[in-house]
XYZ file of C-alpha atoms in Angstrom:
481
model
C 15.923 -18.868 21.725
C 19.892 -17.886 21.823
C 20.234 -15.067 23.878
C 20.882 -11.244 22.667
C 24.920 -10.955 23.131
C 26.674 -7.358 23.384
C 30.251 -6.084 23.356
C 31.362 -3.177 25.602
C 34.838 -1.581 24.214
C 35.739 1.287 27.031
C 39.000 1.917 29.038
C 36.940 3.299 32.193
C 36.395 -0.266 34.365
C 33.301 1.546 36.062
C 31.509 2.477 32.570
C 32.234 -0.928 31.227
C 30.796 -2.580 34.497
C 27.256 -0.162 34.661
C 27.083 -0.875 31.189
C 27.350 -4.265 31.446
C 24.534 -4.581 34.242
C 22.060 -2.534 32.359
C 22.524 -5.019 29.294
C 22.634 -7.928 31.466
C 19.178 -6.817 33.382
C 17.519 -6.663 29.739
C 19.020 -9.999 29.240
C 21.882 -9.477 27.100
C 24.513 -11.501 27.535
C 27.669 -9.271 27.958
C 31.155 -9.420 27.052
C 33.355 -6.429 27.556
C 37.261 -5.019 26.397
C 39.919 -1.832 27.805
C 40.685 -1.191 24.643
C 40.334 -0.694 20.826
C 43.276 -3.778 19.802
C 41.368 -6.166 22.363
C 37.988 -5.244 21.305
C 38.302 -5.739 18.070
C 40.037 -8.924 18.410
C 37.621 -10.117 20.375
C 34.652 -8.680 17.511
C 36.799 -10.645 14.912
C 36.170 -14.510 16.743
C 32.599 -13.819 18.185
C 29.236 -12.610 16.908
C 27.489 -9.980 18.750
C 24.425 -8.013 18.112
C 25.196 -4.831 19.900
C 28.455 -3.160 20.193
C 29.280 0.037 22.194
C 32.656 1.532 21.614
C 34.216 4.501 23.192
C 35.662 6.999 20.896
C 38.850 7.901 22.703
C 40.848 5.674 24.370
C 44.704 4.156 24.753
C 46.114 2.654 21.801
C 43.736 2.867 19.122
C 39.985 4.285 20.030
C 36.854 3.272 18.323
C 37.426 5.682 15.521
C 40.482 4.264 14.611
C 38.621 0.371 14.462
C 35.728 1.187 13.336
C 36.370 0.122 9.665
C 37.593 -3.195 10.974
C 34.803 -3.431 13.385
C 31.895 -2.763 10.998
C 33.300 -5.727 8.784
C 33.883 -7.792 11.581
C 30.238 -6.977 12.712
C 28.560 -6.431 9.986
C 24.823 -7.796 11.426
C 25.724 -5.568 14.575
C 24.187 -1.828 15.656
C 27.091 -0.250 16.562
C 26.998 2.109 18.786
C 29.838 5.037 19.544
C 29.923 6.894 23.156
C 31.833 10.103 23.355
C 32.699 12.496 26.090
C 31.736 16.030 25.587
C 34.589 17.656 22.943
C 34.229 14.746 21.142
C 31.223 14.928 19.694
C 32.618 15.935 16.129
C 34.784 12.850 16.026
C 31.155 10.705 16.896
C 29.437 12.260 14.219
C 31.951 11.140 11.833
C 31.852 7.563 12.585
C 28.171 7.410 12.582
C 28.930 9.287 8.692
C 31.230 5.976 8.085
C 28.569 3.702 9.644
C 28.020 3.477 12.862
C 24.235 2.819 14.005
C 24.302 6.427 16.869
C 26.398 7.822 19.053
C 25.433 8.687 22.754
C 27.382 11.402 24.497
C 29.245 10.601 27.764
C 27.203 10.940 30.396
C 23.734 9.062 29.718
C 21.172 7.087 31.304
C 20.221 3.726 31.009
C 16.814 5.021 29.345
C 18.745 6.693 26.286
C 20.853 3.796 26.278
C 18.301 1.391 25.490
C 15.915 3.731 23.490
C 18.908 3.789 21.378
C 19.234 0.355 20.887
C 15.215 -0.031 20.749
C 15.755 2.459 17.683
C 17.982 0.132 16.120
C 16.083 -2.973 16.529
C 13.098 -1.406 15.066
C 15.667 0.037 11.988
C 16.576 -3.734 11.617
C 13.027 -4.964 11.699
C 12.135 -3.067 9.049
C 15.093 -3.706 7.007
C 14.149 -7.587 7.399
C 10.620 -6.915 6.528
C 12.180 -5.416 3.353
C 13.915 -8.313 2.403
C 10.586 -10.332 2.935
C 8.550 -7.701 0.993
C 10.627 -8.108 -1.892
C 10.422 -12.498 -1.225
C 6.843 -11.993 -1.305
C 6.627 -9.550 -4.250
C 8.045 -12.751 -5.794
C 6.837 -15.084 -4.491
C 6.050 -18.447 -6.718
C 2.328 -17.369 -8.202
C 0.919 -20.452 -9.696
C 4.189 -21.994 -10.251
C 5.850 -18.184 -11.812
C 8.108 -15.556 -9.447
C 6.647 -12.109 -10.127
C 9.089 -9.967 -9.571
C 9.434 -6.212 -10.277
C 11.753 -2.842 -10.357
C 10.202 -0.163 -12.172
C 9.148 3.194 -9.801
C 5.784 2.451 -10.184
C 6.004 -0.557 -8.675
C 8.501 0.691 -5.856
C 5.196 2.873 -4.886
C 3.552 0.185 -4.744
C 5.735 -1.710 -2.380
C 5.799 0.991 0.307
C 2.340 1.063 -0.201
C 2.057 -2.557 0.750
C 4.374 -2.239 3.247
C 2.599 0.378 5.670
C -0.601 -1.314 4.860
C 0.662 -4.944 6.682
C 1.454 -3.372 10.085
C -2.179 -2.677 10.492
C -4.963 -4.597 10.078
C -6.996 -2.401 7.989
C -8.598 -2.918 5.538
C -6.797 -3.018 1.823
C -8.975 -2.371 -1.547
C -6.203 -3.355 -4.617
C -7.468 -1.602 -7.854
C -5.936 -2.596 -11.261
C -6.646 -4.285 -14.517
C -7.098 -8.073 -15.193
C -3.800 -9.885 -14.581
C -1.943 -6.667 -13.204
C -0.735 -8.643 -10.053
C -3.144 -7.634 -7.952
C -3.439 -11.137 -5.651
C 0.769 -10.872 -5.934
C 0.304 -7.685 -3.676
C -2.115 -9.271 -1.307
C -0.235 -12.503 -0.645
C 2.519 -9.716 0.062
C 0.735 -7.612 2.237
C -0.763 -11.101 4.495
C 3.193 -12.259 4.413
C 4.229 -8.934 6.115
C 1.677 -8.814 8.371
C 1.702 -10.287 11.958
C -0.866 -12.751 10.319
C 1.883 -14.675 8.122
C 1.956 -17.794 9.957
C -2.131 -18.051 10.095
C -4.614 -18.769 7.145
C -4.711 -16.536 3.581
C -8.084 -17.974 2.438
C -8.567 -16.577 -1.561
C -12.346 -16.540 -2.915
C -13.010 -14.940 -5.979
C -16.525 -13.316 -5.770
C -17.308 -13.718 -9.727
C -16.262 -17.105 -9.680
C -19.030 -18.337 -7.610
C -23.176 -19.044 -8.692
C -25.059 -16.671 -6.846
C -27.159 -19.249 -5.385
C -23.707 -20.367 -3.428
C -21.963 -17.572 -2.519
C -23.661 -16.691 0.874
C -22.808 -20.032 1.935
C -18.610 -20.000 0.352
C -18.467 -17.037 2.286
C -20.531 -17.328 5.781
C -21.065 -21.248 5.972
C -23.801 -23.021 6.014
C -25.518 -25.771 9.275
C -26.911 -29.402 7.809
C -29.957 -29.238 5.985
C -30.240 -25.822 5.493
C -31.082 -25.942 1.852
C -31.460 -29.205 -0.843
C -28.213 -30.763 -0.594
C -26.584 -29.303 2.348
C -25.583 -32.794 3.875
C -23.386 -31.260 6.281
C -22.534 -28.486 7.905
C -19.875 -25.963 6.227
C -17.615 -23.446 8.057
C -17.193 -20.971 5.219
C -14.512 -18.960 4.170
C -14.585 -16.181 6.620
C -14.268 -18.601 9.696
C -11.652 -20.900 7.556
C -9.702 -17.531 7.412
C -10.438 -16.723 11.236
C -7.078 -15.349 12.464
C -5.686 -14.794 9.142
C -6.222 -12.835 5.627
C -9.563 -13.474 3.551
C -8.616 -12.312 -0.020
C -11.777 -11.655 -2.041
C -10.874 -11.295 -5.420
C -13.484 -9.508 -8.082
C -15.288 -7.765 -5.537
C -17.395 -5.684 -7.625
C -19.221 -8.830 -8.588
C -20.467 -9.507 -5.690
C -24.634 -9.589 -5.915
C -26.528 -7.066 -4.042
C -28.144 -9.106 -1.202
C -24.370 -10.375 -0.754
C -23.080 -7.219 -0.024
C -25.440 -6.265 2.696
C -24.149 -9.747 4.664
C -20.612 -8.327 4.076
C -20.979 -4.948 5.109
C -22.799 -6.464 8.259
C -20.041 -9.054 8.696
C -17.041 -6.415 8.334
C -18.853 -4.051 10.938
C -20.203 -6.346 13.426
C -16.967 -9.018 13.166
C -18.884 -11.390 13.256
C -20.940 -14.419 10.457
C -24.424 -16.225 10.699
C -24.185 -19.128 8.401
C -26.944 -20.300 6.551
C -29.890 -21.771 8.540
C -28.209 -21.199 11.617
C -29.468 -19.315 14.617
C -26.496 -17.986 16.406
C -23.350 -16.116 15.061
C -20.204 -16.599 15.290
C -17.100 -14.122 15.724
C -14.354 -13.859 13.359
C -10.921 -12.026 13.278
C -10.530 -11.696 9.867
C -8.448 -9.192 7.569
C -10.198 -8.325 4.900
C -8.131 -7.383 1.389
C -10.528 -6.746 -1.428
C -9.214 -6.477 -5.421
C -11.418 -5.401 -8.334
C -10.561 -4.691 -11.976
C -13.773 -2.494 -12.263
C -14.609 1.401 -11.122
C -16.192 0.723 -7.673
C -16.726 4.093 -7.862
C -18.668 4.215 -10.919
C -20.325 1.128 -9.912
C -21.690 3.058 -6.681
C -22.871 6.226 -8.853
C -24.782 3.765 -11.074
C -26.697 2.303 -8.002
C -24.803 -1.193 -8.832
C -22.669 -1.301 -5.542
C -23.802 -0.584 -2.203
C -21.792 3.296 -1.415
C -21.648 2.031 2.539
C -19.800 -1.595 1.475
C -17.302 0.671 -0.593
C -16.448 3.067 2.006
C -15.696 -0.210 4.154
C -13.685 -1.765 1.670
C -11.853 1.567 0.347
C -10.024 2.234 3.995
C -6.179 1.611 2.172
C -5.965 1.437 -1.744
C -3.150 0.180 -3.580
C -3.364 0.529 -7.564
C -1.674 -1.866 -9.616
C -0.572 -0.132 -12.857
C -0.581 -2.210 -15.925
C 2.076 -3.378 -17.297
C 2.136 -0.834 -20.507
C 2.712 1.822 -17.931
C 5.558 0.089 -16.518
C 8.021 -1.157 -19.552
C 10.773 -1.389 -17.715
C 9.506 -4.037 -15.596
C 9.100 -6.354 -18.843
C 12.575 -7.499 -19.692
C 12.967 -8.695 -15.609
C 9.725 -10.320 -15.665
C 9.714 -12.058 -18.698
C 13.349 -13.352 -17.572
C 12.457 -14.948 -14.670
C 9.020 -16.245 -15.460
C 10.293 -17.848 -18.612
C 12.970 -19.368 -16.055
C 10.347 -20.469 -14.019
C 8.618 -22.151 -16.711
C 11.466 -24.001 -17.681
C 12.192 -25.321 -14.867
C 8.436 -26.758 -14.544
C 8.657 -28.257 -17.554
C 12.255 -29.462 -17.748
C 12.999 -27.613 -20.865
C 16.643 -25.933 -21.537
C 16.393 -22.561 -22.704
C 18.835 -19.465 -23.679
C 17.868 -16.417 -21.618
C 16.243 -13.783 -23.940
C 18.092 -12.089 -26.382
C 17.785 -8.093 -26.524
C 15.697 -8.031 -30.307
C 13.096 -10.146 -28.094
C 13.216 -8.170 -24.983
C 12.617 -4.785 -26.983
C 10.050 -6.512 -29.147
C 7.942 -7.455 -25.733
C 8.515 -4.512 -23.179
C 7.190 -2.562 -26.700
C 4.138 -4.264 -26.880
C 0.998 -3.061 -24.739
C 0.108 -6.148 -23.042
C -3.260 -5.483 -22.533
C -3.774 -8.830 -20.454
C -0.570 -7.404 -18.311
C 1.533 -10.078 -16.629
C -0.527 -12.655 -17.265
C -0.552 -12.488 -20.837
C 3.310 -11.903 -20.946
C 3.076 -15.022 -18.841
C 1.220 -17.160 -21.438
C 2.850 -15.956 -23.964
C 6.088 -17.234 -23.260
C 4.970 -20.690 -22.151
C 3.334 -20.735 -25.985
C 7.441 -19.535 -27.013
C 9.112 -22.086 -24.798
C 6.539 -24.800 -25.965
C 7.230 -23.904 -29.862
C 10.475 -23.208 -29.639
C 12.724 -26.459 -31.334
C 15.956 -25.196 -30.177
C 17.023 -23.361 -26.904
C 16.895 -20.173 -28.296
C 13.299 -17.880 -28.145
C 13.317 -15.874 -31.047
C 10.557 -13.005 -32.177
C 8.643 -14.880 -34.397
C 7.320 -17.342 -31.728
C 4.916 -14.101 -30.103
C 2.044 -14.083 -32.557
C 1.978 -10.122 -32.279
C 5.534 -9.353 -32.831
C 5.282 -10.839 -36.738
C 2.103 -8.971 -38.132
C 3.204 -5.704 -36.048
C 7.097 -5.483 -37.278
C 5.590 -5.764 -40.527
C 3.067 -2.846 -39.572
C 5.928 -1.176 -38.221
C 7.973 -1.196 -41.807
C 4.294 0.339 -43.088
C 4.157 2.842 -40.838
C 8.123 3.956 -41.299
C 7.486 4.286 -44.970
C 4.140 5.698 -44.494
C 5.816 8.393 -41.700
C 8.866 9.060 -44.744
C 6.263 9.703 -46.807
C 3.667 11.943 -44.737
C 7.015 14.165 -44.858
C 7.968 13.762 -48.382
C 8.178 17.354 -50.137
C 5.687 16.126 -53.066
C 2.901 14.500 -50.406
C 1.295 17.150 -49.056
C -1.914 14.785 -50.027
C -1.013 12.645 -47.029
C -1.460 15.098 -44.482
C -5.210 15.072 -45.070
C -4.790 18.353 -46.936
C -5.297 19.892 -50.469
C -1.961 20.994 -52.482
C -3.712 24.117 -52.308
C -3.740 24.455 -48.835
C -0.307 25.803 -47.579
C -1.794 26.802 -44.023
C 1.668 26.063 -41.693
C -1.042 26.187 -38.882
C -3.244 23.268 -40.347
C -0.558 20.811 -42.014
C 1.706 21.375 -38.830
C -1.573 19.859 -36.674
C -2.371 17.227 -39.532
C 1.250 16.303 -39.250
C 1.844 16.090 -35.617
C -1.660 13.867 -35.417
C 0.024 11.574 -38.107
C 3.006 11.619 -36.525
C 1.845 10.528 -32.692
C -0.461 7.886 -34.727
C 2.783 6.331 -36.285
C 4.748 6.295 -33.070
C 2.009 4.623 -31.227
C 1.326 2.008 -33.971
C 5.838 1.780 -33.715
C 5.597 1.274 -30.091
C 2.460 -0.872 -30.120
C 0.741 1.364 -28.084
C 2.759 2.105 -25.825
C 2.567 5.899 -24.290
C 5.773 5.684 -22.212
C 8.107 4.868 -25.482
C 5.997 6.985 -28.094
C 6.471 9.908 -25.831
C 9.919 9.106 -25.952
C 9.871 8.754 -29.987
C 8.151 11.820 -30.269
C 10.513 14.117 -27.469
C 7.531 14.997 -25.578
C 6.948 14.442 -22.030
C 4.023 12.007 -21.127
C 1.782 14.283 -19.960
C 1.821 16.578 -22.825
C 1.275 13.099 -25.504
C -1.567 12.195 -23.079
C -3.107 15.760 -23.744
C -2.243 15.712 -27.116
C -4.197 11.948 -27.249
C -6.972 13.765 -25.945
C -7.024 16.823 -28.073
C -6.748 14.488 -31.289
C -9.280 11.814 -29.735
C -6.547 9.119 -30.728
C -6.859 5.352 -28.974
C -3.503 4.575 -28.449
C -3.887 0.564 -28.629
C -5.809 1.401 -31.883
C -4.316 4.542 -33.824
C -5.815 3.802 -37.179
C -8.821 3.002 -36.789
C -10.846 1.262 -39.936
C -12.548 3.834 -41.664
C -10.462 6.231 -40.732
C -8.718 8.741 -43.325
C -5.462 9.489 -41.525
């Protein structure tokens, strides 16, 4: 590994040499300058990784280079040193960039807790850049990829949670991304380079799933011809993802809850255990919760599992993140295939970040490999989504319906006799009607109905309340509106 190199700018000989030896005795490799014009000469040919520059001295000091020595060093922590008096001037280069300053004199402890400081600051910006590779990271074959606020939430969430290895419960409907966020959180973690082992707990007959999970010796049941490590000790050292959790059968959960206090797994027929360092992330698109109030899931396993939860939001809650995704995992399918395509047009983008996608990312996913697949040109166009057709359509419906529910002469259509002129009980016939035909425009869609309507989303989702209204299914058959 290259050694840590760092530049000393100063015009006192004695403060450049002590400097130098406390850098050099944390093995730094250490080049030094009198002066502004030779220090940031010699900043311009060579990299460096610190950089401590006095703030006064002949010539030009290291407020007058610090422009020039920030873009010459841009991968640097810079660090300004100022004598008292000069503190003012310090402050304002750390306002135009500079990492700290340290005022003149200081001890080799502040010197290096500073520059501790700023190796942390830089750890965390890199683990940013890797959050965001692993928030889209190739899923299947598809970059997921984000932007909304939600999902920002959701990053520092995943973030904090991969410096520790507690234990993660990810909530969120089917196909929300909620095995995007645990590959994330295992390529954060200190675990990266070991084993993320994936097992999804509904996928497996319950006759098998002690065994996928703990392992099994030879000849511990009809057909066990030899011995099986399972998934726990496959993932020893690394991340076990288990997907679905809330399927897990009853006499399975006991194991788990005994394997996630003790650290350790017996596998079947065997009659010793054996330890395991395992981080555990669990996902579920059901209410755990709800599950443990109904006697269905074990209240002790859940209180295990429920240390750090991240919630996924769906996708409808989240529009904004449509148009990106839909971008780059039609891209991505594309390229799989080896099929030119024009990047989506804005008539298709607002005709999918308006629909609810109640199979989330997924669906959006599937969706456009059916458009890229029935496309004949290079161009995706609205009529290849088999909901955008029937519900534009709708959509003309409902606008004539909505110019007619307001119509001077169709009083009728507000569920309302012509002999009833209550304002009170047509305005509340009318605003149901009204938040009915926005969500059957918007597909469902709360964020952009709100938005239709000039209401804020809490007060539509009280309103949806008050009116019982499903917004994925305003008109219900039957009903009279």
């Amino acid at each position: 590994m290259a050694k840590r190199r760092a530049l000393i700018i100063d015009d006192e000989a004695g403060v450049r040499s002590s400097l130098g030896l406390i850098l050099e005795d944390e093995g730094y490799e250490v080049a030094t300058a009198p002066d502004g014009d030779v220090g940031l000469r010699t900043a311009q040919s060579e990299r460096f990784d610190v950089v401590l520059c006095d703030v006064r001295m002949p010539r030009r000091g290291g407020f007058e280079i610090l422009e020039d020595l920030l873009r010459a060093q841009p991968d640097a922590t810079v660090i300004v040193m100022s004598a008292f008096g000069q503190v003012e001037q310090a402050l304002e280069a750390v306002r135009k960039g500079a990492y700290d300053f340290l005022a003149k004199p200081f001890t080799a402890q502040e010197l290096l807790l500073a520059i501790r400081k700023a190796d942390e600051r830089e750890r965390l910006r890199r683990e940013n850049r890797t959050l965001k590779r692993a928030l889209s990271h190739e899923a299947g074959g598809v970059s997921i990829a984000a932007s909304s606020g939600a999902m920002r939430e959701v990053f520092e969430l995943v973030e904090r949670a991969a410096e520790y290895k507690t234990t993660v419960l990810v909530t969120g409907e089917s196909g929300a991304g909620k095995e995007v966020v645990a590959r994330a959180v295992h390529g954060l973690s200190d675990r990266a380079a070991e084993p993320y082992v994936a097992v999804n707990c509904g996928a497996i007959p319950e006759s098998l799933i002690e065994s996928e999970l703990f392992g099994h010796v030879r000849g511990a049941f009809t057909g066990a011809d030899s011995e099986a490590r399972g998934m726990f000790r496959e993932a020893d050292g690394g991340t076990l993802f288990l997907d679905e959790i809330g399927e897990l059968p009853p006499a399975i959960q006991v194991k788990l809850l005994r394997a996630l206090q003790e650290e350790e797994v017996r596998p079947v027929g065997a009659a010793k255990t054996f330890p395991v360092d395992v981080r555990i992330i669990a996902a579920t698109a059901r209410d755990l919760e709800q599950m443990v109030a109904a006697n269905q899931f074990r209240a002790d396993l859940y209180y295990r599992l429920n240390v750090f939860r991240i919630h996924v939001p769906p996708l409808r809650e989240r529009p904004e993140d449509v148009p990106l995704l839909a971008d780059q995992l039609l891209a991505a399918h594309a390229r799989r295939i080896g099929k030119a395509v024009d990047p989506l047009d804005r008539e298709v983008l607002d005709v999918l970040a308006a629909y609810a996608w109640p199979g989330n990312v997924r669906e959006l996913e599937n969706s456009l490999e059916r458009a890229l697949i029935l496309t004949r040109s290079r161009r995706i166009t609205r009529d290849l989504f088999p909901f955008a057709t029937p519900a534009s359509a709708a959509e003309e419906g409902a606008s004539g319906a909505s110019d007619a529910s307001v119509a001077p002469d169709s009083s009728d259509s507000l569920g309302a006799s012509s002999e009833d002129l209550s304002i009170k009980r047509l305005g509340r016939a009318l605003e149901e009607r009204l938040i009915r035909l926005a969500l059957v425009r918007t597909r469902g869609n709360r964020t952009r109905a709100a938005r239709l309507l000039e209401l804020s989303p809490r007060a539509l989702q009280y309103k949806l309340k008050e009116y019982a209204v499903d917004p994925l299914n305003p008109f219900p058959a039957g009903s009279d509106s």
